[in-house]
Amino acid sequence: MRSVPILLLSFIVVGAPLARAADEGAAAPPFDAQLFDGQRFSLASQQGKVVVLNFWATWCAPCRAEMPALDAFYRKHRGEGLEIVAVSMDTPKDEATAREIMKEFAMPAAFARDASFRGYGRVWRLPLTFVVDRAGVLRKEGWYADPGLDAALLEATVTPLLKMP
């Protein structure tokens, strides 16, 4: 039997940033998106509001399960300075399905491909949620609630931020 040499190549890119999110307690990274309705959303323009960014997909059963709680929380607290953006990680072939699902919810939505969120790290596990307080500080980084977000958890975690000046 003849042996075949194997060549392994390794590349190191000097100065390339790793896909790591900001730390809780630090300034939230920039987030900008074009929403489903065509409007622009920018975290920078939301100073003074509590912002929840929820990453989801149509094929993700846990994502779909927590959407009603997120929407009910949004409807209840949006007058108190709450913004929630549902960021769909779906591919273009699922765009129609994502838009249809979001019709029943009041919270705005955007496709990840129409958003800039590099500073939030690699979004690979869904659903994934980030919470930013009124001062622009990241309070929940990569929040993955098991078995999922519900009204009680949102009230316990986000409502105190709404009460802060």
CSV table of N, CA and C in Angstrom, one decimal:
chain,number,residue,atom,x,y,z
A,1,MET,N,0.8,-1.2,0.0
A,1,MET,CA,0.0,0.0,0.0
A,1,MET,C,0.9,1.2,0.0
A,2,ARG,N,0.5,2.2,-0.8
A,2,ARG,CA,1.3,3.4,-1.0
A,2,ARG,C,0.8,4.5,0.0
A,3,SER,N,1.6,5.2,0.7
A,3,SER,CA,1.2,6.2,1.6
A,3,SER,C,1.1,7.5,0.8
A,4,VAL,N,0.1,8.3,1.1
A,4,VAL,CA,-0.1,9.6,0.5
A,4,VAL,C,0.2,10.7,1.5
A,5,PRO,N,1.1,11.6,1.2
A,5,PRO,CA,1.4,12.7,2.1
A,5,PRO,C,0.2,13.6,2.3
A,6,ILE,N,0.0,14.0,3.5
A,6,ILE,CA,-1.1,15.0,3.8
A,6,ILE,C,-0.4,16.3,4.2
A,7,LEU,N,-0.9,17.3,3.6
A,7,LEU,CA,-0.4,18.7,3.9
A,7,LEU,C,-1.5,19.4,4.6
A,8,LEU,N,-1.2,19.9,5.8
A,8,LEU,CA,-2.1,20.7,6.6
A,8,LEU,C,-1.7,22.1,6.5
A,9,LEU,N,-2.6,23.0,6.2
A,9,LEU,CA,-2.3,24.4,6.1
A,9,LEU,C,-3.1,25.1,7.2
A,10,SER,N,-2.4,26.0,7.9
A,10,SER,CA,-3.1,26.8,8.9
A,10,SER,C,-2.8,28.2,8.6
A,11,PHE,N,-3.9,29.0,8.8
A,11,PHE,CA,-3.7,30.5,8.5
A,11,PHE,C,-4.1,31.2,9.8
A,12,ILE,N,-3.3,32.2,10.1
A,12,ILE,CA,-3.6,33.1,11.2
A,12,ILE,C,-3.7,34.5,10.6
A,13,VAL,N,-4.9,35.1,10.9
A,13,VAL,CA,-5.1,36.4,10.4
A,13,VAL,C,-4.8,37.4,11.6
A,14,VAL,N,-3.8,38.1,11.5
A,14,VAL,CA,-3.4,39.0,12.6
A,14,VAL,C,-4.4,40.2,12.6
A,15,GLY,N,-4.9,40.5,13.8
A,15,GLY,CA,-5.8,41.7,14.0
A,15,GLY,C,-7.2,41.4,13.6
A,16,ALA,N,-7.6,40.2,13.2
A,16,ALA,CA,-9.0,39.9,12.8
A,16,ALA,C,-9.8,39.7,14.1
A,17,PRO,N,-10.9,40.5,14.2
A,17,PRO,CA,-11.6,40.4,15.5
A,17,PRO,C,-12.4,39.0,15.5
A,18,LEU,N,-12.5,38.5,16.7
A,18,LEU,CA,-13.3,37.3,16.9
A,18,LEU,C,-14.8,37.7,17.0
A,19,ALA,N,-15.7,36.8,16.7
A,19,ALA,CA,-17.1,37.1,16.8
A,19,ALA,C,-17.5,37.0,18.2
A,20,ARG,N,-17.3,38.0,19.0
A,20,ARG,CA,-17.6,37.9,20.4
A,20,ARG,C,-18.5,39.1,20.8
A,21,ALA,N,-19.5,38.9,21.5
A,21,ALA,CA,-20.4,40.0,21.9
A,21,ALA,C,-19.8,40.8,23.0
A,22,ALA,N,-20.4,42.0,23.2
A,22,ALA,CA,-20.0,42.9,24.3
A,22,ALA,C,-20.4,42.2,25.6
A,23,ASP,N,-19.8,42.7,26.7
A,23,ASP,CA,-20.1,42.1,28.0
A,23,ASP,C,-21.3,42.8,28.6
A,24,GLU,N,-22.0,42.1,29.4
A,24,GLU,CA,-23.1,42.8,30.2
A,24,GLU,C,-22.5,43.8,31.0
A,25,GLY,N,-23.1,45.0,31.1
A,25,GLY,CA,-22.7,46.1,31.9
A,25,GLY,C,-21.8,47.1,31.1
A,26,ALA,N,-21.5,46.7,29.8
A,26,ALA,CA,-20.8,47.6,28.9
A,26,ALA,C,-21.8,48.3,28.0
A,27,ALA,N,-21.3,49.3,27.3
A,27,ALA,CA,-22.1,49.9,26.3
A,27,ALA,C,-22.6,48.9,25.2
A,28,ALA,N,-23.8,48.9,24.8
A,28,ALA,CA,-24.3,48.0,23.8
A,28,ALA,C,-23.7,48.3,22.5
A,29,PRO,N,-23.4,47.3,21.7
A,29,PRO,CA,-22.8,47.5,20.4
A,29,PRO,C,-23.9,48.1,19.5
A,30,PRO,N,-23.5,48.7,18.4
A,30,PRO,CA,-24.5,49.3,17.5
A,30,PRO,C,-25.4,48.2,16.9
A,31,PHE,N,-26.6,48.6,16.6
A,31,PHE,CA,-27.6,47.8,16.0
A,31,PHE,C,-28.4,48.7,15.1
A,32,ASP,N,-28.5,48.3,13.8
A,32,ASP,CA,-29.3,49.1,12.8
A,32,ASP,C,-30.0,48.1,11.9
A,33,ALA,N,-31.2,48.4,11.5
A,33,ALA,CA,-31.9,47.5,10.7
A,33,ALA,C,-33.0,48.2,9.8
A,34,GLN,N,-33.3,47.6,8.7
A,34,GLN,CA,-34.5,48.0,8.0
A,34,GLN,C,-35.6,47.1,8.4
A,35,LEU,N,-36.7,47.6,8.9
A,35,LEU,CA,-37.8,46.8,9.4
A,35,LEU,C,-38.6,46.3,8.2
A,36,PHE,N,-39.5,45.3,8.5
A,36,PHE,CA,-40.3,44.7,7.5
A,36,PHE,C,-41.2,45.8,6.8
A,37,ASP,N,-41.6,46.8,7.6
A,37,ASP,CA,-42.4,47.9,7.0
A,37,ASP,C,-41.6,48.9,6.2
A,38,GLY,N,-40.3,48.7,6.1
A,38,GLY,CA,-39.4,49.7,5.4
A,38,GLY,C,-38.8,50.8,6.2
A,39,GLN,N,-39.3,50.9,7.4
A,39,GLN,CA,-38.7,52.0,8.3
A,39,GLN,C,-37.3,51.5,8.8
A,40,ARG,N,-36.5,52.5,9.2
A,40,ARG,CA,-35.2,52.2,9.7
A,40,ARG,C,-35.2,52.2,11.2
A,41,PHE,N,-34.5,51.3,11.9
A,41,PHE,CA,-34.4,51.2,13.3
A,41,PHE,C,-32.9,51.3,13.6
A,42,SER,N,-32.6,52.1,14.6
A,42,SER,CA,-31.2,52.3,15.0
A,42,SER,C,-31.2,52.3,16.6
A,43,LEU,N,-30.4,51.5,17.2
A,43,LEU,CA,-30.3,51.5,18.6
A,43,LEU,C,-29.8,52.8,19.1
A,44,ALA,N,-29.0,53.5,18.4
A,44,ALA,CA,-28.5,54.8,18.8
A,44,ALA,C,-29.6,55.8,18.9
A,45,SER,N,-30.6,55.7,18.1
A,45,SER,CA,-31.8,56.6,18.2
A,45,SER,C,-32.8,56.3,19.3
A,46,GLN,N,-32.5,55.2,20.1
A,46,GLN,CA,-33.4,54.7,21.1
A,46,GLN,C,-33.0,55.1,22.5
A,47,GLN,N,-32.0,56.0,22.6
A,47,GLN,CA,-31.6,56.4,24.0
A,47,GLN,C,-32.8,56.8,24.8
A,48,GLY,N,-32.8,56.4,26.0
A,48,GLY,CA,-34.0,56.7,26.9
A,48,GLY,C,-35.0,55.6,26.9
A,49,LYS,N,-34.8,54.6,26.0
A,49,LYS,CA,-35.8,53.5,26.0
A,49,LYS,C,-35.1,52.2,26.3
A,50,VAL,N,-35.8,51.2,26.8
A,50,VAL,CA,-35.3,49.9,27.0
A,50,VAL,C,-35.6,49.1,25.7
A,51,VAL,N,-34.5,48.5,25.2
A,51,VAL,CA,-34.6,47.8,23.9
A,51,VAL,C,-34.3,46.3,24.0
A,52,VAL,N,-35.2,45.5,23.5
A,52,VAL,CA,-35.0,44.0,23.5
A,52,VAL,C,-34.9,43.6,22.0
A,53,LEU,N,-33.7,42.9,21.8
A,53,LEU,CA,-33.5,42.4,20.4
A,53,LEU,C,-33.6,40.9,20.5
A,54,ASN,N,-34.6,40.3,19.8
A,54,ASN,CA,-34.8,38.9,19.9
A,54,ASN,C,-34.6,38.3,18.5
A,55,PHE,N,-33.6,37.4,18.5
A,55,PHE,CA,-33.2,36.7,17.2
A,55,PHE,C,-34.0,35.4,17.2
A,56,TRP,N,-34.7,35.1,16.1
A,56,TRP,CA,-35.6,34.0,15.9
A,56,TRP,C,-35.6,33.5,14.5
A,57,ALA,N,-36.3,32.4,14.2
A,57,ALA,CA,-36.5,31.9,12.9
A,57,ALA,C,-37.8,31.1,12.8
A,58,THR,N,-38.3,31.0,11.6
A,58,THR,CA,-39.6,30.4,11.4
A,58,THR,C,-39.5,28.9,11.7
A,59,TRP,N,-38.4,28.3,11.5
A,59,TRP,CA,-38.2,26.8,11.7
A,59,TRP,C,-37.9,26.5,13.1
A,60,CYS,N,-37.7,27.5,14.0
A,60,CYS,CA,-37.3,27.3,15.4
A,60,CYS,C,-38.5,27.2,16.3
A,61,ALA,N,-38.9,26.0,16.7
A,61,ALA,CA,-40.1,25.8,17.6
A,61,ALA,C,-40.0,26.6,18.9
A,62,PRO,N,-38.9,26.6,19.6
A,62,PRO,CA,-38.8,27.4,20.8
A,62,PRO,C,-39.0,28.9,20.5
A,63,CYS,N,-38.5,29.4,19.4
A,63,CYS,CA,-38.6,30.8,19.0
A,63,CYS,C,-40.1,31.1,18.9
A,64,ARG,N,-40.8,30.3,18.1
A,64,ARG,CA,-42.2,30.5,17.9
A,64,ARG,C,-43.0,30.4,19.2
A,65,ALA,N,-42.6,29.6,20.1
A,65,ALA,CA,-43.3,29.4,21.3
A,65,ALA,C,-43.2,30.7,22.2
A,66,GLU,N,-42.1,31.4,22.2
A,66,GLU,CA,-41.9,32.5,23.1
A,66,GLU,C,-42.4,33.8,22.4
A,67,MET,N,-42.7,33.8,21.1
A,67,MET,CA,-43.1,35.1,20.5
A,67,MET,C,-44.4,35.7,21.1
A,68,PRO,N,-45.4,34.9,21.4
A,68,PRO,CA,-46.6,35.5,22.0
A,68,PRO,C,-46.3,36.2,23.3
A,69,ALA,N,-45.5,35.7,24.1
A,69,ALA,CA,-45.1,36.3,25.4
A,69,ALA,C,-44.4,37.6,25.1
A,70,LEU,N,-43.4,37.6,24.2
A,70,LEU,CA,-42.7,38.8,23.8
A,70,LEU,C,-43.7,39.9,23.3
A,71,ASP,N,-44.6,39.5,22.5
A,71,ASP,CA,-45.5,40.4,21.9
A,71,ASP,C,-46.5,41.0,23.0
A,72,ALA,N,-47.0,40.1,23.9
A,72,ALA,CA,-47.9,40.6,24.9
A,72,ALA,C,-47.1,41.6,25.8
A,73,PHE,N,-45.9,41.3,26.1
A,73,PHE,CA,-45.0,42.2,27.0
A,73,PHE,C,-44.8,43.5,26.3
A,74,TYR,N,-44.6,43.5,25.0
A,74,TYR,CA,-44.4,44.7,24.2
A,74,TYR,C,-45.7,45.5,24.2
A,75,ARG,N,-46.8,44.9,23.9
A,75,ARG,CA,-48.1,45.6,23.9
A,75,ARG,C,-48.4,46.3,25.3
A,76,LYS,N,-48.0,45.6,26.4
A,76,LYS,CA,-48.3,46.1,27.7
A,76,LYS,C,-47.4,47.2,28.1
A,77,HIS,N,-46.1,47.2,27.6
A,77,HIS,CA,-45.1,48.1,28.1
A,77,HIS,C,-44.6,49.1,27.1
A,78,ARG,N,-45.0,49.1,25.9
A,78,ARG,CA,-44.4,50.0,24.9
A,78,ARG,C,-44.7,51.5,25.2
A,79,GLY,N,-45.7,51.8,25.9
A,79,GLY,CA,-46.0,53.1,26.3
A,79,GLY,C,-45.1,53.6,27.4
A,80,GLU,N,-44.3,52.7,28.0
A,80,GLU,CA,-43.4,53.0,29.1
A,80,GLU,C,-42.0,53.1,28.6
A,81,GLY,N,-41.8,53.1,27.3
A,81,GLY,CA,-40.4,53.3,26.7
A,81,GLY,C,-39.8,52.0,26.4
A,82,LEU,N,-40.6,51.0,26.0
A,82,LEU,CA,-40.0,49.7,25.6
A,82,LEU,C,-40.1,49.5,24.1
A,83,GLU,N,-39.0,49.0,23.5
A,83,GLU,CA,-38.9,48.7,22.1
A,83,GLU,C,-38.5,47.2,22.0
A,84,ILE,N,-39.1,46.5,21.2
A,84,ILE,CA,-38.7,45.1,20.9
A,84,ILE,C,-38.6,45.0,19.4
A,85,VAL,N,-37.5,44.4,19.0
A,85,VAL,CA,-37.3,44.1,17.5
A,85,VAL,C,-37.1,42.6,17.4
A,86,ALA,N,-37.9,41.9,16.6
A,86,ALA,CA,-37.7,40.5,16.3
A,86,ALA,C,-36.9,40.4,15.1
A,87,VAL,N,-35.7,39.8,15.2
A,87,VAL,CA,-34.8,39.7,14.1
A,87,VAL,C,-34.8,38.3,13.5
A,88,SER,N,-35.4,38.2,12.3
A,88,SER,CA,-35.5,36.9,11.7
A,88,SER,C,-34.2,36.4,11.1
A,89,MET,N,-33.8,35.2,11.4
A,89,MET,CA,-32.5,34.7,10.9
A,89,MET,C,-32.9,33.8,9.7
A,90,ASP,N,-34.1,33.9,9.2
A,90,ASP,CA,-34.5,33.1,8.0
A,90,ASP,C,-33.8,33.5,6.7
A,91,THR,N,-33.7,32.5,5.8
A,91,THR,CA,-33.2,32.7,4.5
A,91,THR,C,-34.2,33.4,3.6
A,92,PRO,N,-33.8,33.9,2.5
A,92,PRO,CA,-34.8,34.5,1.6
A,92,PRO,C,-36.0,33.6,1.2
A,93,LYS,N,-35.7,32.3,1.1
A,93,LYS,CA,-36.8,31.4,0.7
A,93,LYS,C,-37.9,31.4,1.7
A,94,ASP,N,-37.6,31.7,3.0
A,94,ASP,CA,-38.6,31.7,4.0
A,94,ASP,C,-39.2,33.1,4.4
A,95,GLU,N,-38.9,34.1,3.5
A,95,GLU,CA,-39.3,35.5,3.8
A,95,GLU,C,-40.8,35.6,3.9
A,96,ALA,N,-41.5,35.0,3.0
A,96,ALA,CA,-43.0,35.1,3.0
A,96,ALA,C,-43.6,34.5,4.3
A,97,THR,N,-43.0,33.4,4.7
A,97,THR,CA,-43.5,32.7,6.0
A,97,THR,C,-43.2,33.6,7.2
A,98,ALA,N,-42.0,34.2,7.2
A,98,ALA,CA,-41.7,35.1,8.4
A,98,ALA,C,-42.6,36.3,8.4
A,99,ARG,N,-42.8,36.9,7.2
A,99,ARG,CA,-43.7,38.1,7.2
A,99,ARG,C,-45.2,37.7,7.6
A,100,GLU,N,-45.6,36.5,7.2
A,100,GLU,CA,-47.0,36.1,7.6
A,100,GLU,C,-47.1,35.9,9.1
A,101,ILE,N,-46.1,35.2,9.7
A,101,ILE,CA,-46.1,35.0,11.1
A,101,ILE,C,-46.1,36.3,11.9
A,102,MET,N,-45.3,37.3,11.4
A,102,MET,CA,-45.2,38.6,12.1
A,102,MET,C,-46.5,39.4,12.0
A,103,LYS,N,-47.3,39.1,11.1
A,103,LYS,CA,-48.6,39.9,10.9
A,103,LYS,C,-49.4,39.9,12.2
A,104,GLU,N,-49.4,38.8,13.0
A,104,GLU,CA,-50.2,38.7,14.2
A,104,GLU,C,-49.6,39.4,15.4
A,105,PHE,N,-48.4,40.0,15.2
A,105,PHE,CA,-47.7,40.6,16.3
A,105,PHE,C,-47.5,42.1,16.1
A,106,ALA,N,-47.6,42.9,17.2
A,106,ALA,CA,-47.4,44.3,17.1
A,106,ALA,C,-46.0,44.7,17.1
A,107,MET,N,-45.1,43.9,17.6
A,107,MET,CA,-43.7,44.3,17.7
A,107,MET,C,-43.1,44.3,16.3
A,108,PRO,N,-42.2,45.3,16.0
A,108,PRO,CA,-41.6,45.3,14.7
A,108,PRO,C,-40.6,44.2,14.5
A,109,ALA,N,-40.3,43.9,13.2
A,109,ALA,CA,-39.4,42.8,12.8
A,109,ALA,C,-38.5,43.2,11.7
A,110,ALA,N,-37.4,42.5,11.6
A,110,ALA,CA,-36.4,42.8,10.5
A,110,ALA,C,-35.8,41.4,10.2
A,111,PHE,N,-35.3,41.4,9.0
A,111,PHE,CA,-34.5,40.2,8.6
A,111,PHE,C,-33.0,40.5,9.0
A,112,ALA,N,-32.3,39.5,9.4
A,112,ALA,CA,-30.9,39.6,9.8
A,112,ALA,C,-30.1,40.1,8.6
A,113,ARG,N,-30.4,39.7,7.4
A,113,ARG,CA,-29.7,40.2,6.2
A,113,ARG,C,-29.9,41.7,6.0
A,114,ASP,N,-30.9,42.3,6.6
A,114,ASP,CA,-31.2,43.7,6.5
A,114,ASP,C,-30.8,44.5,7.8
A,115,ALA,N,-29.9,43.8,8.6
A,115,ALA,CA,-29.5,44.4,9.8
A,115,ALA,C,-28.0,44.4,10.0
A,116,SER,N,-27.5,45.3,10.8
A,116,SER,CA,-26.1,45.3,11.2
A,116,SER,C,-26.0,45.1,12.7
A,117,PHE,N,-25.4,43.9,13.1
A,117,PHE,CA,-25.3,43.6,14.5
A,117,PHE,C,-24.0,42.9,14.8
A,118,ARG,N,-23.0,43.2,14.1
A,118,ARG,CA,-21.7,42.6,14.2
A,118,ARG,C,-21.2,42.5,15.7
A,119,GLY,N,-21.4,43.5,16.5
A,119,GLY,CA,-20.9,43.5,17.8
A,119,GLY,C,-21.6,42.6,18.8
A,120,TYR,N,-22.7,41.9,18.3
A,120,TYR,CA,-23.4,41.0,19.1
A,120,TYR,C,-22.9,39.6,19.1
A,121,GLY,N,-21.8,39.4,18.4
A,121,GLY,CA,-21.2,38.0,18.3
A,121,GLY,C,-21.9,37.2,17.3
A,122,ARG,N,-21.6,35.9,17.3
A,122,ARG,CA,-22.1,35.0,16.3
A,122,ARG,C,-23.5,34.5,16.9
A,123,VAL,N,-24.5,34.7,16.1
A,123,VAL,CA,-25.8,34.3,16.5
A,123,VAL,C,-26.0,32.9,15.9
A,124,TRP,N,-25.9,31.9,16.7
A,124,TRP,CA,-25.9,30.5,16.2
A,124,TRP,C,-27.0,29.6,17.0
A,125,ARG,N,-27.4,30.1,18.1
A,125,ARG,CA,-28.3,29.3,18.9
A,125,ARG,C,-29.6,30.2,19.0
A,126,LEU,N,-30.7,29.6,18.7
A,126,LEU,CA,-32.0,30.4,18.7
A,126,LEU,C,-33.0,29.7,19.7
A,127,PRO,N,-33.9,30.5,20.2
A,127,PRO,CA,-33.9,32.0,20.2
A,127,PRO,C,-32.8,32.6,21.1
A,128,LEU,N,-32.4,33.8,20.8
A,128,LEU,CA,-31.4,34.5,21.5
A,128,LEU,C,-31.8,35.9,21.7
A,129,THR,N,-31.7,36.4,22.9
A,129,THR,CA,-32.2,37.8,23.2
A,129,THR,C,-31.2,38.6,23.9
A,130,PHE,N,-31.2,39.9,23.5
A,130,PHE,CA,-30.3,40.9,24.1
A,130,PHE,C,-31.2,42.0,24.7
A,131,VAL,N,-30.8,42.5,25.9
A,131,VAL,CA,-31.6,43.6,26.5
A,131,VAL,C,-30.7,44.8,26.7
A,132,VAL,N,-31.1,45.9,26.3
A,132,VAL,CA,-30.3,47.2,26.5
A,132,VAL,C,-31.1,48.1,27.3
A,133,ASP,N,-30.5,48.7,28.3
A,133,ASP,CA,-31.3,49.6,29.2
A,133,ASP,C,-31.4,51.0,28.6
A,134,ARG,N,-32.0,51.9,29.3
A,134,ARG,CA,-32.3,53.3,28.9
A,134,ARG,C,-31.0,54.1,28.6
A,135,ALA,N,-29.9,53.7,29.3
A,135,ALA,CA,-28.7,54.4,29.1
A,135,ALA,C,-27.8,53.8,28.0
A,136,GLY,N,-28.3,52.8,27.3
A,136,GLY,CA,-27.6,52.2,26.2
A,136,GLY,C,-26.6,51.1,26.7
A,137,VAL,N,-26.8,50.6,27.9
A,137,VAL,CA,-25.9,49.6,28.5
A,137,VAL,C,-26.6,48.2,28.3
A,138,LEU,N,-25.7,47.3,27.9
A,138,LEU,CA,-26.2,45.9,27.6
A,138,LEU,C,-26.4,45.2,29.0
A,139,ARG,N,-27.7,44.8,29.2
A,139,ARG,CA,-28.0,44.2,30.5
A,139,ARG,C,-28.2,42.7,30.4
A,140,LYS,N,-28.6,42.2,29.3
A,140,LYS,CA,-28.7,40.8,29.1
A,140,LYS,C,-28.0,40.5,27.7
A,141,GLU,N,-26.9,39.7,27.8
A,141,GLU,CA,-26.1,39.4,26.6
A,141,GLU,C,-26.3,37.9,26.2
A,142,GLY,N,-26.9,37.7,25.1
A,142,GLY,CA,-27.0,36.4,24.6
A,142,GLY,C,-27.9,35.6,25.5
A,143,TRP,N,-29.0,36.1,25.9
A,143,TRP,CA,-30.0,35.5,26.8
A,143,TRP,C,-30.7,34.4,26.1
A,144,TYR,N,-30.5,33.2,26.7
A,144,TYR,CA,-31.1,32.0,26.1
A,144,TYR,C,-31.9,31.4,27.3
A,145,ALA,N,-33.2,31.7,27.4
A,145,ALA,CA,-33.9,31.2,28.5
A,145,ALA,C,-34.4,29.8,28.2
A,146,ASP,N,-34.1,28.9,29.1
A,146,ASP,CA,-34.6,27.5,28.9
A,146,ASP,C,-35.6,27.2,30.0
A,147,PRO,N,-36.9,26.9,29.6
A,147,PRO,CA,-37.3,26.5,28.3
A,147,PRO,C,-37.7,27.6,27.4
A,148,GLY,N,-37.6,28.8,27.7
A,148,GLY,CA,-38.0,29.9,26.9
A,148,GLY,C,-38.5,31.1,27.7
A,149,LEU,N,-38.5,32.3,27.0
A,149,LEU,CA,-39.0,33.4,27.7
A,149,LEU,C,-40.5,33.3,27.9
A,150,ASP,N,-41.0,33.8,29.0
A,150,ASP,CA,-42.4,33.8,29.3
A,150,ASP,C,-42.7,35.1,30.0
A,151,ALA,N,-44.0,35.4,30.3
A,151,ALA,CA,-44.4,36.6,30.9
A,151,ALA,C,-43.7,36.9,32.2
A,152,ALA,N,-43.7,35.9,33.1
A,152,ALA,CA,-43.1,36.1,34.4
A,152,ALA,C,-41.6,36.4,34.3
A,153,LEU,N,-40.9,35.7,33.4
A,153,LEU,CA,-39.4,36.0,33.3
A,153,LEU,C,-39.2,37.4,32.7
A,154,LEU,N,-40.0,37.8,31.7
A,154,LEU,CA,-39.9,39.1,31.1
A,154,LEU,C,-40.2,40.2,32.2
A,155,GLU,N,-41.2,40.0,33.0
A,155,GLU,CA,-41.6,40.9,34.0
A,155,GLU,C,-40.5,41.1,35.0
A,156,ALA,N,-39.9,39.9,35.4
A,156,ALA,CA,-38.8,40.0,36.5
A,156,ALA,C,-37.6,40.6,36.0
A,157,THR,N,-37.3,40.4,34.7
A,157,THR,CA,-36.0,40.9,34.1
A,157,THR,C,-36.0,42.2,33.5
A,158,VAL,N,-37.0,42.5,32.7
A,158,VAL,CA,-37.1,43.7,31.9
A,158,VAL,C,-37.9,44.8,32.6
A,159,THR,N,-38.9,44.5,33.3
A,159,THR,CA,-39.7,45.6,33.9
A,159,THR,C,-38.9,46.4,34.9
A,160,PRO,N,-38.0,45.9,35.7
A,160,PRO,CA,-37.2,46.8,36.6
A,160,PRO,C,-36.4,47.8,35.8
A,161,LEU,N,-36.0,47.5,34.6
A,161,LEU,CA,-35.2,48.4,33.7
A,161,LEU,C,-36.2,49.5,33.2
A,162,LEU,N,-37.4,49.2,33.0
A,162,LEU,CA,-38.4,50.2,32.6
A,162,LEU,C,-38.7,51.3,33.7
A,163,LYS,N,-38.5,50.8,35.0
A,163,LYS,CA,-38.7,51.7,36.1
A,163,LYS,C,-37.6,52.6,36.4
A,164,MET,N,-36.4,52.3,35.9
A,164,MET,CA,-35.2,53.1,36.1
A,164,MET,C,-35.3,54.3,35.2
A,165,PRO,N,-34.8,55.5,35.7
A,165,PRO,CA,-34.8,56.7,34.9
A,165,PRO,C,-33.8,56.6,33.7
